[in-house]
């Protein structure tokens, strides 16, 4: 599982409230990613980080912000949650594969319901 | 803009048969093509991956076929088993970012 944990694993919140999801890794990987997964859309990149305090937007970044103050933690914040942000959120890290390449490994996911 | 197109959306295969999932891409800058397997309630897990300078890669019952000129790649699962029932995603990488296909739900029936 590449040493990735996500918290919380499940959350129910109300429209307009702020929500922060946490991704924690134990293996000092440089790159970290946040995705959302929705039926019919696969996985879509929200934001990613290439180092402490270094972040950039993905294809669906509107309504989301991120922070990375330590190598091991990557936080995703929904400033004011909307029902369209109901989704499953996955964190990933980039790491070497056994075949000599490098690709992404995913955490267990956070299921978020915005009422 | 969807840069990786995956088909079919769902697939039912008999046990022991061959499962084939196809993906096509547009961006010639993609430099790595992984496949992920996802079971319900779990995160996607890397299954097998290929570089564009290789036409085929095999790991056990799983094979990726890659056609660079056609900008297509496919996953073949030989001797499909009920335990292979899952959702499969193809992906393509450029600049340390992955673009995913929309997924194929594979069901293996006895």
mmCIF file of C-alpha atoms in Angstrom:
data_model
loop_
_atom_site.group_PDB
_atom_site.id
_atom_site.type_symbol
_atom_site.label_atom_id
_atom_site.label_comp_id
_atom_site.label_asym_id
_atom_site.label_seq_id
_atom_site.Cartn_x
_atom_site.Cartn_y
_atom_site.Cartn_z
ATOM 1 C CA UNK A 1 0.000 0.000 0.000
ATOM 2 C CA UNK A 2 3.088 2.256 -0.291
ATOM 3 C CA UNK A 3 2.615 3.454 3.295
ATOM 4 C CA UNK A 4 -0.254 5.822 2.509
ATOM 5 C CA UNK A 5 -3.054 6.548 4.945
ATOM 6 C CA UNK A 6 -6.023 8.838 4.497
ATOM 7 C CA UNK A 7 -8.236 10.398 7.142
ATOM 8 C CA UNK A 8 -11.062 10.438 7.676
ATOM 9 C CA UNK A 9 -12.155 7.395 5.689
ATOM 10 C CA UNK A 10 -15.779 8.505 5.655
ATOM 11 C CA UNK A 11 -17.317 11.910 6.206
ATOM 12 C CA UNK A 12 -20.780 13.408 5.974
ATOM 13 C CA UNK A 13 -21.013 17.172 5.973
ATOM 14 C CA UNK A 14 -23.429 19.930 5.076
ATOM 15 C CA UNK A 15 -23.305 22.324 2.152
ATOM 16 C CA UNK A 16 -21.276 25.417 2.925
ATOM 17 C CA UNK A 17 -19.071 23.908 5.605
ATOM 18 C CA UNK A 18 -15.294 23.634 5.251
ATOM 19 C CA UNK A 19 -13.785 20.157 5.022
ATOM 20 C CA UNK A 20 -10.167 19.055 5.240
ATOM 21 C CA UNK A 21 -8.942 15.649 4.145
ATOM 22 C CA UNK A 22 -5.529 14.409 5.172
ATOM 23 C CA UNK A 23 -3.068 12.202 3.331
ATOM 24 C CA UNK A 24 -0.081 10.840 5.215
ATOM 25 C CA UNK A 25 2.875 8.912 3.771
ATOM 26 C CA UNK A 26 5.711 7.261 5.614
ATOM 27 C CA UNK A 27 8.316 6.819 2.861
ATOM 28 C CA UNK A 28 9.467 10.360 2.080
ATOM 29 C CA UNK A 29 8.161 10.484 -1.496
ATOM 30 C CA UNK A 30 8.492 13.824 -3.245
ATOM 31 C CA UNK A 31 5.334 13.771 -5.370
ATOM 32 C CA UNK A 32 1.852 13.549 -3.850
ATOM 33 C CA UNK A 33 -1.522 13.817 -5.573
ATOM 34 C CA UNK A 34 -5.210 14.261 -4.818
ATOM 35 C CA UNK A 35 -7.811 12.727 -7.129
ATOM 36 C CA UNK A 36 -11.548 12.441 -7.080
ATOM 37 C CA UNK A 37 -13.357 9.421 -8.479
ATOM 38 C CA UNK A 38 -16.861 9.652 -9.860
ATOM 39 C CA UNK A 39 -18.885 7.166 -11.924
ATOM 40 C CA UNK A 40 -18.292 7.663 -15.627
ATOM 41 C CA UNK A 41 -15.298 9.938 -15.083
ATOM 42 C CA UNK A 42 -12.601 7.656 -13.782
ATOM 43 C CA UNK A 43 -10.001 9.391 -11.656
ATOM 44 C CA UNK A 44 -9.464 13.104 -12.123
ATOM 45 C CA UNK A 45 -6.536 15.053 -10.735
ATOM 46 C CA UNK A 46 -7.442 17.872 -8.345
ATOM 47 C CA UNK A 47 -4.042 19.125 -7.162
ATOM 48 C CA UNK A 48 -0.572 17.731 -6.809
ATOM 49 C CA UNK A 49 2.602 18.565 -4.934
ATOM 50 C CA UNK A 50 6.229 18.184 -5.973
ATOM 51 C CA UNK A 51 7.746 19.163 -2.645
ATOM 52 C CA UNK A 52 7.131 20.977 0.621
ATOM 53 C CA UNK A 53 5.165 24.147 -0.149
ATOM 54 C CA UNK A 54 5.290 23.333 -3.885
ATOM 55 C CA UNK A 55 1.861 22.598 -5.324
ATOM 56 C CA UNK A 56 0.049 22.945 -8.639
ATOM 57 C CA UNK A 57 -3.456 22.589 -10.019
ATOM 58 C CA UNK A 58 -4.917 19.591 -11.786
ATOM 59 C CA UNK A 59 -7.846 19.430 -14.174
ATOM 60 C CA UNK A 60 -10.626 19.829 -11.553
ATOM 61 C CA UNK A 61 -9.124 22.227 -9.004
ATOM 62 C CA UNK A 62 -11.989 24.736 -8.682
ATOM 63 C CA UNK A 63 -13.366 24.778 -5.121
ATOM 64 C CA UNK A 64 -10.335 22.978 -3.691
ATOM 65 C CA UNK A 65 -7.097 24.109 -2.089
ATOM 66 C CA UNK A 66 -4.120 22.129 -0.828
ATOM 67 C CA UNK A 67 -1.227 22.557 1.519
ATOM 68 C CA UNK A 68 1.974 20.664 2.168
ATOM 69 C CA UNK A 69 3.977 21.965 5.105
ATOM 70 C CA UNK A 70 5.747 18.644 5.727
ATOM 71 C CA UNK A 71 6.960 15.978 3.294
ATOM 72 C CA UNK A 72 4.716 13.350 4.813
ATOM 73 C CA UNK A 73 1.407 15.252 4.857
ATOM 74 C CA UNK A 74 -0.700 16.592 1.992
ATOM 75 C CA UNK A 75 -3.969 18.263 2.941
ATOM 76 C CA UNK A 76 -6.962 18.845 0.686
ATOM 77 C CA UNK A 77 -9.440 21.521 1.748
ATOM 78 C CA UNK A 78 -12.908 22.175 0.438
ATOM 79 C CA UNK A 79 -13.400 25.787 1.520
ATOM 80 C CA UNK A 80 -17.194 25.655 1.275
ATOM 81 C CA UNK A 81 -18.439 22.189 0.408
ATOM 82 C CA UNK A 82 -21.077 21.760 -2.297
ATOM 83 C CA UNK A 83 -23.144 18.729 -3.254
ATOM 84 C CA UNK A 84 -21.142 18.432 -6.486
ATOM 85 C CA UNK A 85 -18.103 17.632 -4.344
ATOM 86 C CA UNK A 86 -19.707 14.429 -3.079
ATOM 87 C CA UNK A 87 -17.189 11.873 -4.271
ATOM 88 C CA UNK A 88 -14.514 9.417 -3.311
ATOM 89 C CA UNK A 89 -11.162 11.119 -2.827
ATOM 90 C CA UNK A 90 -7.889 9.316 -3.336
ATOM 91 C CA UNK A 91 -4.412 10.379 -2.405
ATOM 92 C CA UNK A 92 -1.449 8.998 -4.331
ATOM 93 C CA UNK A 93 2.333 9.129 -4.264
ATOM 94 C CA UNK A 94 4.816 8.601 -7.068
ATOM 95 C CA UNK A 95 7.319 5.841 -6.473
ATOM 96 C CA UNK A 96 9.571 3.422 -8.292
ATOM 97 C CA UNK A 97 8.117 0.180 -9.628
ATOM 98 C CA UNK A 98 9.725 -3.232 -9.517
ATOM 99 C CA UNK A 99 10.180 -2.993 -13.283
ATOM 100 C CA UNK A 100 12.411 0.064 -13.032
ATOM 101 C CA UNK A 101 9.865 2.713 -13.934
ATOM 102 C CA UNK A 102 7.988 5.069 -11.660
ATOM 103 C CA UNK A 103 4.265 5.439 -11.262
ATOM 104 C CA UNK A 104 1.601 6.293 -8.750
ATOM 105 C CA UNK A 105 0.404 4.291 -5.784
ATOM 106 C CA UNK A 106 -2.913 5.042 -4.154
ATOM 107 C CA UNK A 107 -4.249 5.302 -0.643
ATOM 108 C CA UNK A 108 -7.479 3.625 0.521
ATOM 109 C CA UNK A 109 -9.706 6.623 -0.224
ATOM 110 C CA UNK A 110 -12.063 8.942 1.643
ATOM 111 C CA UNK A 111 -15.773 8.765 0.906
ATOM 112 C CA UNK A 112 -17.295 12.243 1.263
ATOM 113 C CA UNK A 113 -21.010 12.985 1.236
ATOM 114 C CA UNK A 114 -22.128 16.616 1.123
ATOM 115 C CA UNK A 115 -25.776 17.063 2.037
ATOM 116 C CA UNK B 1 -10.716 17.155 -22.934
ATOM 117 C CA UNK B 2 -10.470 13.422 -22.495
ATOM 118 C CA UNK B 3 -7.004 12.410 -23.582
ATOM 119 C CA UNK B 4 -7.330 8.693 -22.866
ATOM 120 C CA UNK B 5 -10.347 6.850 -24.204
ATOM 121 C CA UNK B 6 -11.123 3.441 -22.735
ATOM 122 C CA UNK B 7 -13.488 0.745 -23.978
ATOM 123 C CA UNK B 8 -15.629 -1.124 -23.303
ATOM 124 C CA UNK B 9 -17.350 0.418 -20.291
ATOM 125 C CA UNK B 10 -18.311 -3.031 -19.041
ATOM 126 C CA UNK B 11 -17.313 -6.535 -20.011
ATOM 127 C CA UNK B 12 -18.590 -9.997 -19.119
ATOM 128 C CA UNK B 13 -16.297 -12.944 -19.803
ATOM 129 C CA UNK B 14 -16.665 -16.602 -19.054
ATOM 130 C CA UNK B 15 -14.216 -18.223 -16.672
ATOM 131 C CA UNK B 16 -11.161 -19.383 -18.567
ATOM 132 C CA UNK B 17 -11.721 -16.935 -21.412
ATOM 133 C CA UNK B 18 -9.661 -13.947 -22.536
ATOM 134 C CA UNK B 19 -10.617 -10.464 -21.337
ATOM 135 C CA UNK B 20 -9.537 -7.582 -23.567
ATOM 136 C CA UNK B 21 -9.727 -3.892 -22.650
ATOM 137 C CA UNK B 22 -8.652 -1.191 -25.063
ATOM 138 C CA UNK B 23 -7.354 2.343 -24.652
ATOM 139 C CA UNK B 24 -6.462 5.070 -27.128
ATOM 140 C CA UNK B 25 -4.575 8.261 -26.493
ATOM 141 C CA UNK B 26 -3.914 11.515 -28.282
ATOM 142 C CA UNK B 27 -0.938 13.135 -26.593
ATOM 143 C CA UNK B 28 2.296 11.802 -28.086
ATOM 144 C CA UNK B 29 4.217 13.194 -25.109
ATOM 145 C CA UNK B 30 2.898 10.400 -22.864
ATOM 146 C CA UNK B 31 5.891 8.329 -21.760
ATOM 147 C CA UNK B 32 4.494 5.585 -19.533
ATOM 148 C CA UNK B 33 1.295 3.566 -19.648
ATOM 149 C CA UNK B 34 0.162 1.781 -16.468
ATOM 150 C CA UNK B 35 -2.937 -0.283 -15.858
ATOM 151 C CA UNK B 36 -4.695 -0.273 -12.507
ATOM 152 C CA UNK B 37 -7.075 -2.768 -10.937
ATOM 153 C CA UNK B 38 -9.639 -1.618 -8.409
ATOM 154 C CA UNK B 39 -11.888 -3.689 -6.167
ATOM 155 C CA UNK B 40 -14.990 -2.167 -4.532
ATOM 156 C CA UNK B 41 -14.135 0.006 -1.552
ATOM 157 C CA UNK B 42 -10.396 -0.057 -2.303
ATOM 158 C CA UNK B 43 -7.928 2.243 -3.969
ATOM 159 C CA UNK B 44 -6.623 1.488 -7.463
ATOM 160 C CA UNK B 45 -3.634 -0.865 -7.438
ATOM 161 C CA UNK B 46 -0.926 -0.970 -10.083
ATOM 162 C CA UNK B 47 -1.316 -4.105 -12.198
ATOM 163 C CA UNK B 48 1.171 -3.809 -15.045
ATOM 164 C CA UNK B 49 2.817 -1.008 -17.009
ATOM 165 C CA UNK B 50 4.651 -0.456 -20.276
ATOM 166 C CA UNK B 51 6.942 2.104 -21.900
ATOM 167 C CA UNK B 52 6.242 3.270 -25.471
ATOM 168 C CA UNK B 53 9.465 1.743 -26.835
ATOM 169 C CA UNK B 54 8.156 -1.764 -26.075
ATOM 170 C CA UNK B 55 5.359 -3.446 -28.063
ATOM 171 C CA UNK B 56 4.351 -6.024 -25.504
ATOM 172 C CA UNK B 57 4.814 -6.803 -21.833
ATOM 173 C CA UNK B 58 3.644 -9.927 -20.082
ATOM 174 C CA UNK B 59 3.345 -10.640 -16.360
ATOM 175 C CA UNK B 60 1.696 -13.922 -15.565
ATOM 176 C CA UNK B 61 -1.787 -13.955 -17.084
ATOM 177 C CA UNK B 62 -1.701 -10.203 -17.814
ATOM 178 C CA UNK B 63 -0.318 -8.781 -21.066
ATOM 179 C CA UNK B 64 -0.138 -5.231 -22.374
ATOM 180 C CA UNK B 65 -0.006 -4.788 -26.132
ATOM 181 C CA UNK B 66 1.186 -1.386 -27.309
ATOM 182 C CA UNK B 67 0.837 0.111 -30.794
ATOM 183 C CA UNK B 68 2.703 3.406 -30.884
ATOM 184 C CA UNK B 69 1.787 4.329 -34.470
ATOM 185 C CA UNK B 70 -1.923 3.815 -33.796
ATOM 186 C CA UNK B 71 -1.661 5.415 -30.342
ATOM 187 C CA UNK B 72 -3.463 2.476 -28.810
ATOM 188 C CA UNK B 73 -2.743 -0.002 -26.050
ATOM 189 C CA UNK B 74 -4.677 -2.874 -24.597
ATOM 190 C CA UNK B 75 -4.800 -5.180 -21.601
ATOM 191 C CA UNK B 76 -5.295 -8.897 -22.149
ATOM 192 C CA UNK B 77 -6.194 -11.170 -19.253
ATOM 193 C CA UNK B 78 -5.669 -14.806 -20.160
ATOM 194 C CA UNK B 79 -7.534 -17.646 -18.440
ATOM 195 C CA UNK B 80 -9.791 -15.114 -16.699
ATOM 196 C CA UNK B 81 -10.840 -16.071 -13.175
ATOM 197 C CA UNK B 82 -13.706 -14.912 -10.921
ATOM 198 C CA UNK B 83 -11.107 -13.179 -8.743
ATOM 199 C CA UNK B 84 -10.275 -10.931 -11.712
ATOM 200 C CA UNK B 85 -13.730 -9.352 -11.450
ATOM 201 C CA UNK B 86 -12.913 -5.695 -10.783
ATOM 202 C CA UNK B 87 -12.751 -2.307 -12.453
ATOM 203 C CA UNK B 88 -9.718 -1.708 -14.637
ATOM 204 C CA UNK B 89 -8.279 1.676 -15.540
ATOM 205 C CA UNK B 90 -5.711 2.469 -18.164
ATOM 206 C CA UNK B 91 -3.585 5.563 -17.683
ATOM 207 C CA UNK B 92 -0.927 7.572 -19.448
ATOM 208 C CA UNK B 93 1.803 9.703 -17.905
ATOM 209 C CA UNK B 94 3.421 12.970 -18.878
ATOM 210 C CA UNK B 95 5.405 15.287 -16.591
ATOM 211 C CA UNK B 96 4.774 13.100 -13.532
ATOM 212 C CA UNK B 97 0.993 13.365 -13.977
ATOM 213 C CA UNK B 98 -1.354 10.555 -14.958
ATOM 214 C CA UNK B 99 -4.418 10.860 -17.153
ATOM 215 C CA UNK B 100 -6.874 8.022 -16.636
ATOM 216 C CA UNK B 101 -9.395 6.307 -18.833
ATOM 217 C CA UNK B 102 -12.939 6.123 -17.527
ATOM 218 C CA UNK B 103 -12.669 2.487 -16.458
ATOM 219 C CA UNK B 104 -13.979 -0.942 -17.459
ATOM 220 C CA UNK B 105 -16.037 -3.036 -15.098
ATOM 221 C CA UNK B 106 -15.026 -6.642 -15.722
ATOM 222 C CA UNK B 107 -17.209 -9.514 -14.542
ATOM 223 C CA UNK B 108 -16.025 -13.113 -14.861
ATOM 224 C CA UNK B 109 -18.862 -15.612 -14.812
ATOM 225 C CA UNK B 110 -18.512 -19.358 -14.053
#
